[in-house]
Coordinates of C-alpha atoms and ligand atoms in Angstrom, one line a residue:
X1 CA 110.0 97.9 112.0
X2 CA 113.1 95.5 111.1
X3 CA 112.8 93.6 114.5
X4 CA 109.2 93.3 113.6
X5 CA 110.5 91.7 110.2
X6 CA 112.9 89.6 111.5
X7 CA 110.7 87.9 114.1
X8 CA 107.8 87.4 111.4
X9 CA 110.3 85.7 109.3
X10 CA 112.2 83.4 111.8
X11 CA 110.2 80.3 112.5
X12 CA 111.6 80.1 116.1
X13 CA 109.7 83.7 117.7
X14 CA 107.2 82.8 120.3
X15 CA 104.4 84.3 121.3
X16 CA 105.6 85.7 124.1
X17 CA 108.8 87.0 121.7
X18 CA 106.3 88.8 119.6
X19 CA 104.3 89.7 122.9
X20 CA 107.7 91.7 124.0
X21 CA 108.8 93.6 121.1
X22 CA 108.6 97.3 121.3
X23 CA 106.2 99.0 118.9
X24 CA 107.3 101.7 116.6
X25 CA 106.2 105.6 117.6
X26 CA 104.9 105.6 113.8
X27 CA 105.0 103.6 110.8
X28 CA 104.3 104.1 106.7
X29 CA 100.9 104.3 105.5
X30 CA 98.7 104.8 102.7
X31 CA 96.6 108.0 102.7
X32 CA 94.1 111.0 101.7
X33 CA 94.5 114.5 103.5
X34 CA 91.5 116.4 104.4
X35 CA 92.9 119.6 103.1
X36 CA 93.0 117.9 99.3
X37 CA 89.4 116.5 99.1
X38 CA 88.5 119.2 96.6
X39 CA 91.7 119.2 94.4
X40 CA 89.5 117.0 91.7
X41 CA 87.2 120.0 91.7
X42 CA 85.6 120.7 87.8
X43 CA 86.8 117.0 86.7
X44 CA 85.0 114.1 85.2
X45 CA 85.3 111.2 87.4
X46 CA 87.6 109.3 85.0
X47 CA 89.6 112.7 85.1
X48 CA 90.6 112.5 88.7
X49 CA 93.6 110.8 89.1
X50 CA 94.4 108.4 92.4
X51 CA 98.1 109.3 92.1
X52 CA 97.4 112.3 92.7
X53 CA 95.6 112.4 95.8
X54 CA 96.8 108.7 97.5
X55 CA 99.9 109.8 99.6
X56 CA 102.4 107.2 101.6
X57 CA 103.4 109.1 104.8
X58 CA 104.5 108.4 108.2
X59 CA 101.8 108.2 110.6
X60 CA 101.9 107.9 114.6
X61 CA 100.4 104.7 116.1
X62 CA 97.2 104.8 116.9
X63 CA 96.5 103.9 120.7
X64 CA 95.4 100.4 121.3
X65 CA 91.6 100.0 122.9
X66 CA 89.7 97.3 124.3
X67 CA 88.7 94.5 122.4
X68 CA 91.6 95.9 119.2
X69 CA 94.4 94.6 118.0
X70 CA 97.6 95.9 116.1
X71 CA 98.6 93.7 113.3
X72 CA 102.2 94.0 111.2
X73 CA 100.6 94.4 108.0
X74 CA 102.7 91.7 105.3
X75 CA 100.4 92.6 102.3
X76 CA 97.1 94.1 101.5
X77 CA 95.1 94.2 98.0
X78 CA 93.4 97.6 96.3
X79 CA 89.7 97.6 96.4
X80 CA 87.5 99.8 94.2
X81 CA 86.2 101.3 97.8
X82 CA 89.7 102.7 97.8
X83 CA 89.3 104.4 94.5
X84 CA 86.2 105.9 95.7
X85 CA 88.2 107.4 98.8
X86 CA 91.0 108.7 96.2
X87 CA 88.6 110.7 94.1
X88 CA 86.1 112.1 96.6
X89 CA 83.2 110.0 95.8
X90 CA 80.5 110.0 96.1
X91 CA 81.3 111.7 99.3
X92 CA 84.6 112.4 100.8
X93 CA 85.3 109.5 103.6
X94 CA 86.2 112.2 106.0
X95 CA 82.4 112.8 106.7
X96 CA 82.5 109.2 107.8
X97 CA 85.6 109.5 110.0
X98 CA 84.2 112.6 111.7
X99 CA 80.5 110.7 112.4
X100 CA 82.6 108.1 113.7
X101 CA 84.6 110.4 116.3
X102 CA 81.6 111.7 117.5
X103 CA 80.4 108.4 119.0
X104 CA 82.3 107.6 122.0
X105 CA 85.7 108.4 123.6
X106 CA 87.5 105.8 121.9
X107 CA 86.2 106.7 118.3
X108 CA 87.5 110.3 118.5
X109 CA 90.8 108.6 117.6
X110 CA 89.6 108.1 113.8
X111 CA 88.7 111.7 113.1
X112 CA 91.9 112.7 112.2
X113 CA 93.1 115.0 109.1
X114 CA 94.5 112.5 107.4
X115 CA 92.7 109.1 106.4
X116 CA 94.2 105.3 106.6
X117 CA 92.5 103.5 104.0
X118 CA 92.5 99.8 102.4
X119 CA 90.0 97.1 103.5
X120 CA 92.1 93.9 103.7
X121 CA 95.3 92.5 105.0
X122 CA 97.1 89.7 106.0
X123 CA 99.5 90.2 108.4
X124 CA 100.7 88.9 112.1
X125 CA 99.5 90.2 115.5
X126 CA 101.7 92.1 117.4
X127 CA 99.8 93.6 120.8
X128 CA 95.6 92.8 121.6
X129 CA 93.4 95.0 123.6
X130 CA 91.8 94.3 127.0
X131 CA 89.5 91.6 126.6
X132 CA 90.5 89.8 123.6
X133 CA 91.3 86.0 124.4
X134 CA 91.0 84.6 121.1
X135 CA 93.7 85.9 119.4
X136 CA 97.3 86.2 120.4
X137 CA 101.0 88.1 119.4
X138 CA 102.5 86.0 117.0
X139 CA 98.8 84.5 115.4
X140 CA 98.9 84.9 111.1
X141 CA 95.7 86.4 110.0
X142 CA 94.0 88.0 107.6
X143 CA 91.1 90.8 108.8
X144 CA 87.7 91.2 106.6
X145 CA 86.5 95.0 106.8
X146 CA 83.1 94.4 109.2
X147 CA 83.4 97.2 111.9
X148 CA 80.7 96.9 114.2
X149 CA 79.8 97.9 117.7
X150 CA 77.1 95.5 118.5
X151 CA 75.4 97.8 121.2
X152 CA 72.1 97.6 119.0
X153 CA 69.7 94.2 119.0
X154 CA 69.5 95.3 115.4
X155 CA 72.8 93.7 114.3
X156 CA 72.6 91.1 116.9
X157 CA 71.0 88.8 113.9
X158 CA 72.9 89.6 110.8
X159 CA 75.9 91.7 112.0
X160 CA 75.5 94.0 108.9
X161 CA 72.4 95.4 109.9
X162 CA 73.8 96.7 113.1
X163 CA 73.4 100.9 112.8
X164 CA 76.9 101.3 113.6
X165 CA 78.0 99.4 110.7
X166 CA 81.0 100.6 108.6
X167 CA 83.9 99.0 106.5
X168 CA 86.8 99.4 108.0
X169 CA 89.6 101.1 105.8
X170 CA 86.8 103.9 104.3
X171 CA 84.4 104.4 106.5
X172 CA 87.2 104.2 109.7
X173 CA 90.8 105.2 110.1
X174 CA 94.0 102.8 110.6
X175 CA 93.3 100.7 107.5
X176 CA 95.2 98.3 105.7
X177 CA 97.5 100.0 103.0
X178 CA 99.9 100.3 105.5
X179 CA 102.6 98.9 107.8
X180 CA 100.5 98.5 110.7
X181 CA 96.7 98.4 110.9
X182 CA 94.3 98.6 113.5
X183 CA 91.2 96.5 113.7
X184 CA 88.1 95.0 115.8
X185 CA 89.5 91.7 116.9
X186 CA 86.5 90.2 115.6
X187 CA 87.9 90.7 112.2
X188 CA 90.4 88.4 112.4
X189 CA 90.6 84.9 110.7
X190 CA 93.3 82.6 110.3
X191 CA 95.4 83.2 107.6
X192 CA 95.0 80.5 104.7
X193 CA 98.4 78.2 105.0
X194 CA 99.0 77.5 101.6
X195 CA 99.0 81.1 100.3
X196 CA 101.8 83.6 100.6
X197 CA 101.3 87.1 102.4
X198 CA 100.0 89.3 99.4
X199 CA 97.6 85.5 97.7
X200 CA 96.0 85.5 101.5
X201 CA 95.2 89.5 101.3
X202 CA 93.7 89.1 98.1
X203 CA 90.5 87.5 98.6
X204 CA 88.7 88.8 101.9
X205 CA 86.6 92.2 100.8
X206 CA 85.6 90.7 97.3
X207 CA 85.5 87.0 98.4
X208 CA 82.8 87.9 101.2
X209 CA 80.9 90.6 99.2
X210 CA 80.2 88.1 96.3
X211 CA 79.6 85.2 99.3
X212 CA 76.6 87.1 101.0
X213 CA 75.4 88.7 97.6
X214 CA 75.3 85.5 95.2
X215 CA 75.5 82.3 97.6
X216 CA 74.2 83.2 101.2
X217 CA 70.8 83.2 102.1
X218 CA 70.5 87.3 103.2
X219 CA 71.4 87.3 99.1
X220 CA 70.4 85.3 96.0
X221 CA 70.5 82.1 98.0
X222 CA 71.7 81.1 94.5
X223 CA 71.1 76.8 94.0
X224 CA 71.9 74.0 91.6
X225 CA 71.5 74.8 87.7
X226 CA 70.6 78.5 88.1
X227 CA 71.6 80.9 85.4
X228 CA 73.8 83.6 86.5
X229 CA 74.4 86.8 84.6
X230 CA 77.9 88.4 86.1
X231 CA 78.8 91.6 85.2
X232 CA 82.7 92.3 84.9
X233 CA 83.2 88.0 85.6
X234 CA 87.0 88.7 85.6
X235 CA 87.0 91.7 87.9
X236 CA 87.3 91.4 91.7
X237 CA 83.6 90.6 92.6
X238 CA 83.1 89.0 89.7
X239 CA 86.0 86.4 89.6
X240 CA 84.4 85.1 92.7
X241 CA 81.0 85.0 91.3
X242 CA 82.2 83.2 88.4
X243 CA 84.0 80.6 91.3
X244 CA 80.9 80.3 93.5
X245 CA 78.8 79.6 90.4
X246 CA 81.0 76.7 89.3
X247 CA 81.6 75.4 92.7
X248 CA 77.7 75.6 93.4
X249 CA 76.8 73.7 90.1
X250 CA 75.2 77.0 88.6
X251 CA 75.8 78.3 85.0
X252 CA 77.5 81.3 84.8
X253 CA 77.0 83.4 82.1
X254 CA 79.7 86.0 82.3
X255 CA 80.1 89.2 80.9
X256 CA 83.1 90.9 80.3
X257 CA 85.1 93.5 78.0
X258 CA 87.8 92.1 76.2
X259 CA 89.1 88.2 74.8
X260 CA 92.0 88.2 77.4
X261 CA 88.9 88.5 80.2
X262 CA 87.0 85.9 78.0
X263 CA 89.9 83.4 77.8
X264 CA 90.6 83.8 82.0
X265 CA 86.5 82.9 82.2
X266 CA 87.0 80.2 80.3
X267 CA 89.9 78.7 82.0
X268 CA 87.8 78.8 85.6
X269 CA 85.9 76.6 83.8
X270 CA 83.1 79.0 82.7
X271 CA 81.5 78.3 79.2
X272 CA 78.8 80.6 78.3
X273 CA 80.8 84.0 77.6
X274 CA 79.7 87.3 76.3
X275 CA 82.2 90.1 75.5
X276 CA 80.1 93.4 76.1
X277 CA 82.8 95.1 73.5
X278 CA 82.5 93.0 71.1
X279 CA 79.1 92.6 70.8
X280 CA 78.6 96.5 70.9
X281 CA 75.5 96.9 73.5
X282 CA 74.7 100.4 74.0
X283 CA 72.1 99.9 76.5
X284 CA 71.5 104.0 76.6
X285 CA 70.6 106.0 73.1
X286 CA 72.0 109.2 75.2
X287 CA 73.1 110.4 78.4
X288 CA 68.5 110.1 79.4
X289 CA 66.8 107.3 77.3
X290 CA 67.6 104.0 77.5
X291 CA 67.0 101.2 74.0
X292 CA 64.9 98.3 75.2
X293 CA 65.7 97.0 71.8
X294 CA 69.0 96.8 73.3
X295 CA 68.1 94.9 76.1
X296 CA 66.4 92.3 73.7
X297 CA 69.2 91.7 71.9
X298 CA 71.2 91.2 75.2
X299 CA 67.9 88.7 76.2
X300 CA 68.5 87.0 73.2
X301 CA 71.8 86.6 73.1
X302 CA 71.7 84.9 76.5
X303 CA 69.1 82.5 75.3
X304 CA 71.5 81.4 72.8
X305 CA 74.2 80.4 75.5
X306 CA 71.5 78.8 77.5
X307 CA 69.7 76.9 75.2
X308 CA 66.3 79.6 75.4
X309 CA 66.7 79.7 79.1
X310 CA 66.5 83.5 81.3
X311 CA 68.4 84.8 83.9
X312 CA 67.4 83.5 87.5
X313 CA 69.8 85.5 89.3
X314 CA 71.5 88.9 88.1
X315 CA 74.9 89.9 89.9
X316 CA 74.9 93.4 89.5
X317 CA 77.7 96.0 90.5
X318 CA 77.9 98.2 87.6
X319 CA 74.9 100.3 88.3
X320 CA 72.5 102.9 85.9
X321 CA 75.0 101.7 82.6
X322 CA 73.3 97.9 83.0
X323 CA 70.5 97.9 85.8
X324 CA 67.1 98.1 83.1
X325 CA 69.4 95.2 80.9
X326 CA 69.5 93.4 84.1
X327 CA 66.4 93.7 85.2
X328 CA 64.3 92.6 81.7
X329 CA 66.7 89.9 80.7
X330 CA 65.8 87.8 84.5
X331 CA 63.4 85.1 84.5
X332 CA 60.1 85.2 85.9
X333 CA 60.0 85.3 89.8
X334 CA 64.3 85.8 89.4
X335 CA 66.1 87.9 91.3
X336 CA 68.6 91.3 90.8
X337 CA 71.2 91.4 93.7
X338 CA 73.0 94.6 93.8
X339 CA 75.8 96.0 95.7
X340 CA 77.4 98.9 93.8
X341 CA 76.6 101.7 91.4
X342 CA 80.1 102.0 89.7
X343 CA 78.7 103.8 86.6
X344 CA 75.7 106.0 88.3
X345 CA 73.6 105.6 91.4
X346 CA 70.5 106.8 90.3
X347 CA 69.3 103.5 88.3
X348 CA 66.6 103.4 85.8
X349 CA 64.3 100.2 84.6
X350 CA 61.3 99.6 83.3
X351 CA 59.1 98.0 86.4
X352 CA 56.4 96.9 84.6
X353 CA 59.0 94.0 84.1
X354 CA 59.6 93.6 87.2
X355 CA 56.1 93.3 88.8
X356 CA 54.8 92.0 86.2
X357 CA 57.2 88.9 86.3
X358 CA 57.2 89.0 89.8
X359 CA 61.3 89.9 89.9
X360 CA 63.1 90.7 93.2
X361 CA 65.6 93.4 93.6
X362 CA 68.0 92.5 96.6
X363 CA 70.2 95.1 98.1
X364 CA 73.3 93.6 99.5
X365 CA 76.7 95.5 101.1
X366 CA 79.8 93.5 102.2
X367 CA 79.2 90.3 104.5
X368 CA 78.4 89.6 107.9
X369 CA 80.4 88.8 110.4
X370 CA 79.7 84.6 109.8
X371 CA 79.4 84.7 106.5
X372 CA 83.2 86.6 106.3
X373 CA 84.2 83.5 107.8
X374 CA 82.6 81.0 106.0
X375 CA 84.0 82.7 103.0
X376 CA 87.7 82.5 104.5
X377 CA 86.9 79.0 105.3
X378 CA 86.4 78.7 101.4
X379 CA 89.6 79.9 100.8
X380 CA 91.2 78.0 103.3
X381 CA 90.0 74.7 102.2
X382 CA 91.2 75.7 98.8
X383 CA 87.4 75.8 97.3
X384 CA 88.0 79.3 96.1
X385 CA 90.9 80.7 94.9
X386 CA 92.5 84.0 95.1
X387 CA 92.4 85.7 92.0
X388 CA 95.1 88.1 92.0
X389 CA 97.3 89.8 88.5
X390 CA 99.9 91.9 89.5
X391 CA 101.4 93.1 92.8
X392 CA 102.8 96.9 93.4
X393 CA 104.9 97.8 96.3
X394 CA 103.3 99.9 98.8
X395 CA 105.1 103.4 97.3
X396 CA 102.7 102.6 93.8
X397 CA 99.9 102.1 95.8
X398 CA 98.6 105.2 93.5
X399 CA 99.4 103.5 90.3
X400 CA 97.7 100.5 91.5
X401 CA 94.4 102.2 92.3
X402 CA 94.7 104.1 89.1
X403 CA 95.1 100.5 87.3
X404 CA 91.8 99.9 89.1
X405 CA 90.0 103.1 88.3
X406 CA 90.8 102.5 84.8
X407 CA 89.5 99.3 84.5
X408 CA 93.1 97.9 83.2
X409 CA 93.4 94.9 85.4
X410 CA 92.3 91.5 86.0
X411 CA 90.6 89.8 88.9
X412 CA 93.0 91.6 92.0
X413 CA 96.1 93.5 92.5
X414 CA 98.2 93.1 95.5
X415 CA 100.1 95.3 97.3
X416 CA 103.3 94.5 99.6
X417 CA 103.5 96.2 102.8
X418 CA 106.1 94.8 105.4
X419 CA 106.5 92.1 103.3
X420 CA 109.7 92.4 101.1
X421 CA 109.3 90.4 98.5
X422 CA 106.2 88.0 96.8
X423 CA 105.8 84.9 97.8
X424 CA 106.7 84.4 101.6
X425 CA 104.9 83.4 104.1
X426 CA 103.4 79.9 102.6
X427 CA 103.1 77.4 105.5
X428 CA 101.2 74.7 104.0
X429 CA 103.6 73.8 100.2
X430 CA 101.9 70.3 100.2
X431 CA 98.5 72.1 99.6
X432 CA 99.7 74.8 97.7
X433 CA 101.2 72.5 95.0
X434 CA 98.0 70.7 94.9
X435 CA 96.6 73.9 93.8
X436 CA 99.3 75.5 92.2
X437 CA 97.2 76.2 88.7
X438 CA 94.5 77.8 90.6
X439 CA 96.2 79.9 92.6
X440 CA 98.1 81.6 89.6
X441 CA 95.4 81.6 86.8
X442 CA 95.2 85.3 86.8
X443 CA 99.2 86.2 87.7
X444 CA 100.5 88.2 85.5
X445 CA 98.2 88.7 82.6
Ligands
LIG501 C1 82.9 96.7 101.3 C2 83.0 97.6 100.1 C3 82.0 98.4 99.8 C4 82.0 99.3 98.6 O1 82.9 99.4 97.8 S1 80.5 100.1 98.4 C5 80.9 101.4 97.3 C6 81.5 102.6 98.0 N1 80.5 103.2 98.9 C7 79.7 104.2 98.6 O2 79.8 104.7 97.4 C8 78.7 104.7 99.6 C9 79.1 106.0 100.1 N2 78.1 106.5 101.1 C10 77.2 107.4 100.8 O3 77.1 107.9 99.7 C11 76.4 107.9 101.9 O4 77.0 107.4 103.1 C12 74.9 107.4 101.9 C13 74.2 107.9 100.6 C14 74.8 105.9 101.8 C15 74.2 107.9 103.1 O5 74.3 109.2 103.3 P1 74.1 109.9 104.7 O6 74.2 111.4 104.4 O7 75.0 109.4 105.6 O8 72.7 109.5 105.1 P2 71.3 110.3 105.1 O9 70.4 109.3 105.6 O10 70.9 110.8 103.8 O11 71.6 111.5 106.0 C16 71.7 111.3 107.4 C17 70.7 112.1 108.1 O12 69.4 111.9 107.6 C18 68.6 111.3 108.6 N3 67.7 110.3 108.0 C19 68.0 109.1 107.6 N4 66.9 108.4 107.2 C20 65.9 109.3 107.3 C21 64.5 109.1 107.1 N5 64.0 108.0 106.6 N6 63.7 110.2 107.3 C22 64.2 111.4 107.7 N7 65.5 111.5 108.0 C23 66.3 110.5 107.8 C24 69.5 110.7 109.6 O13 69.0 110.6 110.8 C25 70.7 111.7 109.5 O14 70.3 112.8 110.3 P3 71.5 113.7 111.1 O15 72.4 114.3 110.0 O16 70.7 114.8 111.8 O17 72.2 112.8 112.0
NDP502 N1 78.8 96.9 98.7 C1 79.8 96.1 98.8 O1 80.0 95.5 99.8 C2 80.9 96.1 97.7 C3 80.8 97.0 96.7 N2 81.8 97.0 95.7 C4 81.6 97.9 94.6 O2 81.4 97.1 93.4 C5 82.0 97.7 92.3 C6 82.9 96.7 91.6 O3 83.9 96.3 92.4 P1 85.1 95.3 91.9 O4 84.4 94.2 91.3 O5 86.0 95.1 93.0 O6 85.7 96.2 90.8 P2 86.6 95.8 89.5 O7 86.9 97.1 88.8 O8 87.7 94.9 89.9 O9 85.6 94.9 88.6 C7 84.4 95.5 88.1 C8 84.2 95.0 86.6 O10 82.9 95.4 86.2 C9 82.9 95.6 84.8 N3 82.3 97.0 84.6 C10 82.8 98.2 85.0 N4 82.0 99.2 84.5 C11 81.1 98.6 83.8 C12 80.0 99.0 83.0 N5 79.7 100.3 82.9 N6 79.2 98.1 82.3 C13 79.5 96.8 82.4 N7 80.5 96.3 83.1 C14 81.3 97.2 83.8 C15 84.4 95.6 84.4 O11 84.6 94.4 83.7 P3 84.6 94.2 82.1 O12 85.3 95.5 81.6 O13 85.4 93.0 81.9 O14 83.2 94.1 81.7 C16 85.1 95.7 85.7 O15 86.3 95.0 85.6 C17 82.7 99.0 92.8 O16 81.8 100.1 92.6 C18 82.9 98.7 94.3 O17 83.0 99.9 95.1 C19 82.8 96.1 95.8 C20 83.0 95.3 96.8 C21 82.0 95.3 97.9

């Protein structure tokens, strides 16, 4: 793995140098074990603790197919999908690993006992499969999490509709958190060059989810002056929902739980603010009835920050705790675009609301495999900007995914994987500085 280091880091390796350098037998990776997934059992979900069940080990390298590639991972980020695969839930991922095996030959090789995760990286090729042309050993990427076969017509449209759709890094081995990853080569994209290793890794799962959901056309196809309420503004989705807004002359009105969350919302450039804590909604009387009076207040509230104007597009994540708030407080003919259930799948809202006002409810999961890249492009062209905190070395992966499940950070966290310290990997300083501010609004805080 140190040769693989050393030729990342000298600016003389060729392709061909990184062409010719031996792979390891096995490498250090982030992972669940099949024989744990019921070692949560009889605990809340807050209960069950990542650190418990998120294990670094050494795993053999997986064998290289057509149309792959092996990338030297520098630095990856935690996403909440991880968290889901570190308590169990919903389902343990292993059920997706061993659907996965059973489709072909080559598949088998992700039903294993253990389970790779992490959905994003940035990192350098080292070997490509048989047929990939486009990408070579030595190329500095970052990988988005789209998995697909492309066998179906179905996906042959929007890429996310294809049947054999899954996120790479949960719903397939060889992700990420981890020294070496494996992916489709058409998830590669050219690493941003102003951004270091563990900035670049950031973005990608968030960045795209929030592109298709709030901005692309398969979503909101959100426009000039719209009102959009964001849940969690600050959080990973949301600190991108809060950027697209701005950049997209909307008015975000973001939502969030503390003044430290309000304060990094404001200095995006956001101005219409509402701190869920302080303003004590309780949106459900108990654990069954929801308080439409509730709602109303919410409703009004909003008004105030618009000047008596409703929502015309909703970004919702946090599921049954919000969804009736999110539905009665849009505009007539607005929309709802959903993408998660972190509080509780099983939503309830009032549809009389939502016929009656002719409101659209839009299901939406990650990005497809254009709008991933236009999303990178965004990044690239410094439109967007990674939004990442803190950054944990690959042995507290745990801690960081606890951090996560706990809700006690801010926009991303970072992990270092082959990377040895923050900050490397920056080819572009001129644009960087021009950005500087930006790119560290949320380090740190
Ligand atoms: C990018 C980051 C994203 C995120 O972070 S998202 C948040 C994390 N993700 C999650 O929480 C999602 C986790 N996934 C799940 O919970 C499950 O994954 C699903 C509930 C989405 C799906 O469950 P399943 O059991 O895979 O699907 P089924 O459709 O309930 O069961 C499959 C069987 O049911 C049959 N079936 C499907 N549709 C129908 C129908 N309309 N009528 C009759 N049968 C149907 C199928 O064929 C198949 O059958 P056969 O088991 O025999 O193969
Ligand atoms: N389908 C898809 O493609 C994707 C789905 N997801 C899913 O989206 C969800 C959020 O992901 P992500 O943004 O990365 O997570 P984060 O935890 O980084 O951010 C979510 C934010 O939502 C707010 N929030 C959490 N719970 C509630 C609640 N009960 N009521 C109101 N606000 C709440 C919190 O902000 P605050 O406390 O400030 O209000 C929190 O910081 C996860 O469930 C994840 O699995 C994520 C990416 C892609």
């Amino acid at each position: 793995m140190k040769e693989i280091l050393d030729a990342i880091q000298s600016p003389d390796t060729t392709s061909a140098d990184f062409a010719a350098l031996p792979l390891p037998e096995s490498y250090r990776a982030i992972t669940v074990h099949k024989d744990e997934t019921e070692m949560f059992e009889g605990l809340t979900t807050r209960e069950k603790d990542p650190r418990k069940s998120l294990h670094l080990d050494r795993v053999p390298l997986p064998e290289l197919g057509p149309g792959e590639a092996l990338v030297a991972v520098m630095a990856s980020s935690v996403n909440y999908n991880s968290v889901w695969t570190s308590i169990f839930e919903p389902v343990s991922t292993f059920s997706f690993l061993e659907r996965y095996g059973r489709l072909s030959e080559l598949t088998k090789r992700h039903d294993l006992p253990y389970h790779i995760i992490g959905s994003d990286l940035a990192g350098v090729v080292l070997r490509t499969g048989p047929g990939v042309n486009a990408w070579q050993p030595g190329d500095e990427v970052v990988a988005h999490c789209l998995s697909v076969e492309l066998e179906s017509s179905d996906g042959h449209n929007d890429t996310m509709l294809d049947p054999e759709q899954r996120i790479w890094g949960f719903e397939t081995n060889f992700g990420g958190l981890a020294e070496i990853a494996l992916v489709k080569s058409n998830q590669l994209m050219p690493k941003p060059g102003h951004l270091s290793w563990e900035e670049a890794a950031a973005p990608g799962l968030v960045n795209s989810t929030a592109y298709r959901q709030l901005v692309s056309r398969n979503g909101a196809g959100m426009k000039q002056g719209d009102n959009v309420l964001i849940w969690g503004a600050s959080g990973g989705l949301g600190s991108y929902a809060t950027q697209f807004a701005l950049a997209g002359g909307a008015n975000p009105i973001c939502v969030v739980s503390s003044d430290q969350k309000a304060d990094i919302c404001r200095s995006m450039g956001a101005e219409a603010i509402i701190d869920r804590n302080a303003e004590g909604y309780k949106f459900w009387k108990d654990e069954h009835t929801q308080d439409p009076k509730e709602w109303k207040r919410f409703g009004k509230r909003i008004r105030e920050l618009t000047g008596g104007e409703d929502i015309d597009i909703v970004f919702e994540h946090p599921g049954r705790e919000t969804f009736g708030a999110s539905v009665y407080v849009t505009r007539k003919g607005g929309t709802i675009t959903t993408c998660a259930s972190t509080s509780g799948y099983m939503h309830e809202y009032d549809n009389r609301y939502l016929w009656m006002s002719l409101k659209r409810i839009i299901g939406s999961h990650f990005a497809n495999y254009r709008e991933a890249w236009e999303a990178n492009r965004l990044i690239a062209k410094g439109k967007i900007h990674p939004t990442l905190s803190k950054v944990y070395s690959l042995e507290d992966t745990g801690q960081a995914a606890y951090d996560v499940h706990r809700n006690l950070h801010q926009g991303k966290v970072g992990v270092l994987c082959l990377a040895p310290e923050e900050g490397m990997g920056v080819r572009d300083p001129e644009m960087r500085a021009e950005h500087l501010d930006a790119i560290n609004r949320f380090r740190n805080i």
